[in-house]
mmCIF file of C-alpha atoms in Angstrom:
data_model
loop_
_atom_site.group_PDB
_atom_site.id
_atom_site.type_symbol
_atom_site.label_atom_id
_atom_site.label_comp_id
_atom_site.label_asym_id
_atom_site.label_seq_id
_atom_site.Cartn_x
_atom_site.Cartn_y
_atom_site.Cartn_z
ATOM 1 C CA UNK U 1 0.000 0.000 0.000
ATOM 2 C CA UNK U 2 3.015 2.271 -0.137
ATOM 3 C CA UNK U 3 2.153 3.273 -3.679
ATOM 4 C CA UNK U 4 -1.433 4.218 -2.785
ATOM 5 C CA UNK U 5 -0.290 6.286 0.195
ATOM 6 C CA UNK U 6 2.303 7.998 -1.982
ATOM 7 C CA UNK U 7 -0.308 8.835 -4.620
ATOM 8 C CA UNK U 8 -2.732 10.202 -2.027
ATOM 9 C CA UNK U 9 -0.002 12.423 -0.600
ATOM 10 C CA UNK U 10 0.912 13.720 -4.057
ATOM 11 C CA UNK U 11 -2.697 14.348 -5.085
ATOM 12 C CA UNK U 12 -3.716 16.118 -1.863
ATOM 13 C CA UNK U 13 -2.749 19.628 -3.035
ATOM 14 C CA UNK U 14 -4.430 19.063 -6.405
ATOM 15 C CA UNK U 15 -7.685 18.193 -4.663
ATOM 16 C CA UNK U 16 -7.699 21.570 -2.949
ATOM 17 C CA UNK U 17 -6.994 23.375 -6.214
ATOM 18 C CA UNK U 18 -9.801 21.547 -8.000
ATOM 19 C CA UNK U 19 -12.185 22.423 -5.187
ATOM 20 C CA UNK U 20 -11.170 26.090 -5.373
ATOM 21 C CA UNK U 21 -11.658 26.147 -9.137
ATOM 22 C CA UNK U 22 -15.049 24.478 -8.779
ATOM 23 C CA UNK U 23 -16.088 27.164 -6.296
ATOM 24 C CA UNK U 24 -14.849 30.005 -8.497
ATOM 25 C CA UNK U 25 -16.060 28.767 -11.881
ATOM 26 C CA UNK U 26 -18.866 26.338 -11.071
ATOM 27 C CA UNK U 27 -21.511 28.480 -12.736
ATOM 28 C CA UNK U 28 -19.499 28.655 -15.964
ATOM 29 C CA UNK U 29 -18.931 24.901 -15.965
ATOM 30 C CA UNK U 30 -22.611 24.201 -15.368
ATOM 31 C CA UNK U 31 -23.576 26.601 -18.152
ATOM 32 C CA UNK U 32 -21.158 24.756 -20.448
ATOM 33 C CA UNK U 33 -22.677 21.419 -19.462
ATOM 34 C CA UNK U 34 -26.155 22.720 -20.296
ATOM 35 C CA UNK U 35 -24.965 24.100 -23.615
ATOM 36 C CA UNK U 36 -23.230 20.837 -24.553
ATOM 37 C CA UNK U 37 -26.248 18.778 -23.486
ATOM 38 C CA UNK U 38 -28.542 20.923 -25.620
ATOM 39 C CA UNK U 39 -26.257 20.584 -28.654
ATOM 40 C CA UNK U 40 -26.021 16.800 -28.311
ATOM 41 C CA UNK U 41 -29.767 16.509 -27.769
ATOM 42 C CA UNK U 42 -30.407 18.497 -30.945
ATOM 43 C CA UNK U 43 -27.934 16.416 -32.960
ATOM 44 C CA UNK U 44 -29.552 13.176 -31.806
ATOM 45 C CA UNK U 45 -33.035 14.639 -32.405
ATOM 46 C CA UNK U 46 -34.108 13.925 -28.822
ATOM 47 C CA UNK U 47 -33.521 10.195 -29.086
ATOM 48 C CA UNK U 48 -31.297 10.131 -25.979
ATOM 49 C CA UNK U 49 -32.823 13.030 -24.032
ATOM 50 C CA UNK U 50 -33.296 11.052 -20.830
ATOM 51 C CA UNK U 51 -29.715 9.783 -20.831
ATOM 52 C CA UNK U 52 -28.308 13.204 -21.672
ATOM 53 C CA UNK U 53 -30.339 14.786 -18.881
ATOM 54 C CA UNK U 54 -29.235 12.112 -16.392
ATOM 55 C CA UNK U 55 -25.575 12.512 -17.320
ATOM 56 C CA UNK U 56 -25.779 16.291 -17.090
ATOM 57 C CA UNK U 57 -27.414 16.087 -13.663
ATOM 58 C CA UNK U 58 -24.721 13.723 -12.407
ATOM 59 C CA UNK U 59 -21.956 15.980 -13.715
ATOM 60 C CA UNK U 60 -23.574 18.998 -12.023
ATOM 61 C CA UNK U 61 -23.888 17.029 -8.781
ATOM 62 C CA UNK U 62 -20.206 16.150 -8.933
ATOM 63 C CA UNK U 63 -19.343 19.821 -9.477
ATOM 64 C CA UNK U 64 -21.477 20.794 -6.489
ATOM 65 C CA UNK U 65 -19.760 18.213 -4.298
ATOM 66 C CA UNK U 66 -16.346 19.450 -5.402
ATOM 67 C CA UNK U 67 -17.266 23.075 -4.770
ATOM 68 C CA UNK U 68 -18.703 22.466 -1.290
ATOM 69 C CA UNK U 69 -16.255 19.809 -0.131
ATOM 70 C CA UNK U 70 -14.267 22.061 2.197
ATOM 71 C CA UNK U 71 -17.246 23.736 3.857
ATOM 72 C CA UNK U 72 -17.923 22.751 7.478
ATOM 73 C CA UNK U 73 -20.659 20.195 8.006
ATOM 74 C CA UNK U 74 -20.584 18.728 4.490
ATOM 75 C CA UNK U 75 -17.997 16.044 5.073
ATOM 76 C CA UNK U 76 -18.949 12.500 5.992
ATOM 77 C CA UNK U 77 -22.253 12.125 4.173
ATOM 78 C CA UNK U 78 -24.023 15.166 5.581
ATOM 79 C CA UNK U 79 -24.166 17.762 3.081
ATOM 80 C CA UNK U 80 -25.749 20.021 0.723
ATOM 81 C CA UNK U 81 -29.002 18.075 0.544
ATOM 82 C CA UNK U 82 -28.274 17.189 -3.057
ATOM 83 C CA UNK U 83 -29.381 13.557 -3.054
ATOM 84 C CA UNK U 84 -27.224 12.814 -6.136
ATOM 85 C CA UNK U 85 -24.453 11.586 -3.879
ATOM 86 C CA UNK U 86 -26.363 8.383 -3.160
ATOM 87 C CA UNK U 87 -27.842 7.718 -6.582
ATOM 88 C CA UNK U 88 -27.748 3.980 -7.276
ATOM 89 C CA UNK U 89 -25.849 2.832 -10.353
ATOM 90 C CA UNK U 90 -27.837 2.935 -13.543
ATOM 91 C CA UNK U 91 -28.992 -0.400 -14.890
ATOM 92 C CA UNK U 92 -28.922 -1.107 -18.601
ATOM 93 C CA UNK U 93 -32.168 -0.458 -20.460
ATOM 94 C CA UNK U 94 -34.399 -3.441 -21.124
ATOM 95 C CA UNK U 95 -33.987 -4.992 -24.533
ATOM 96 C CA UNK U 96 -37.099 -5.236 -26.658
#
């Protein structure tokens, strides 16, 4: 486990930087996600709207968790009340 501990120690400062960037630019990132989702939805003529919407929501939830990670009271499963943190894994669609 020496390698894992070494990696965690090396990535610690990066985690803080990512959190800071998420706090500073979260609105821009979320706007970009919406814009990209809209473009993909138009290109696919709405065929994958549900999947695009789900993926966009999960990406926004991840951004929110990154942005609020260092705030008091959000660590350890408490949180921002976002509910996306405990979303069960998606199952494949039924085949017809």
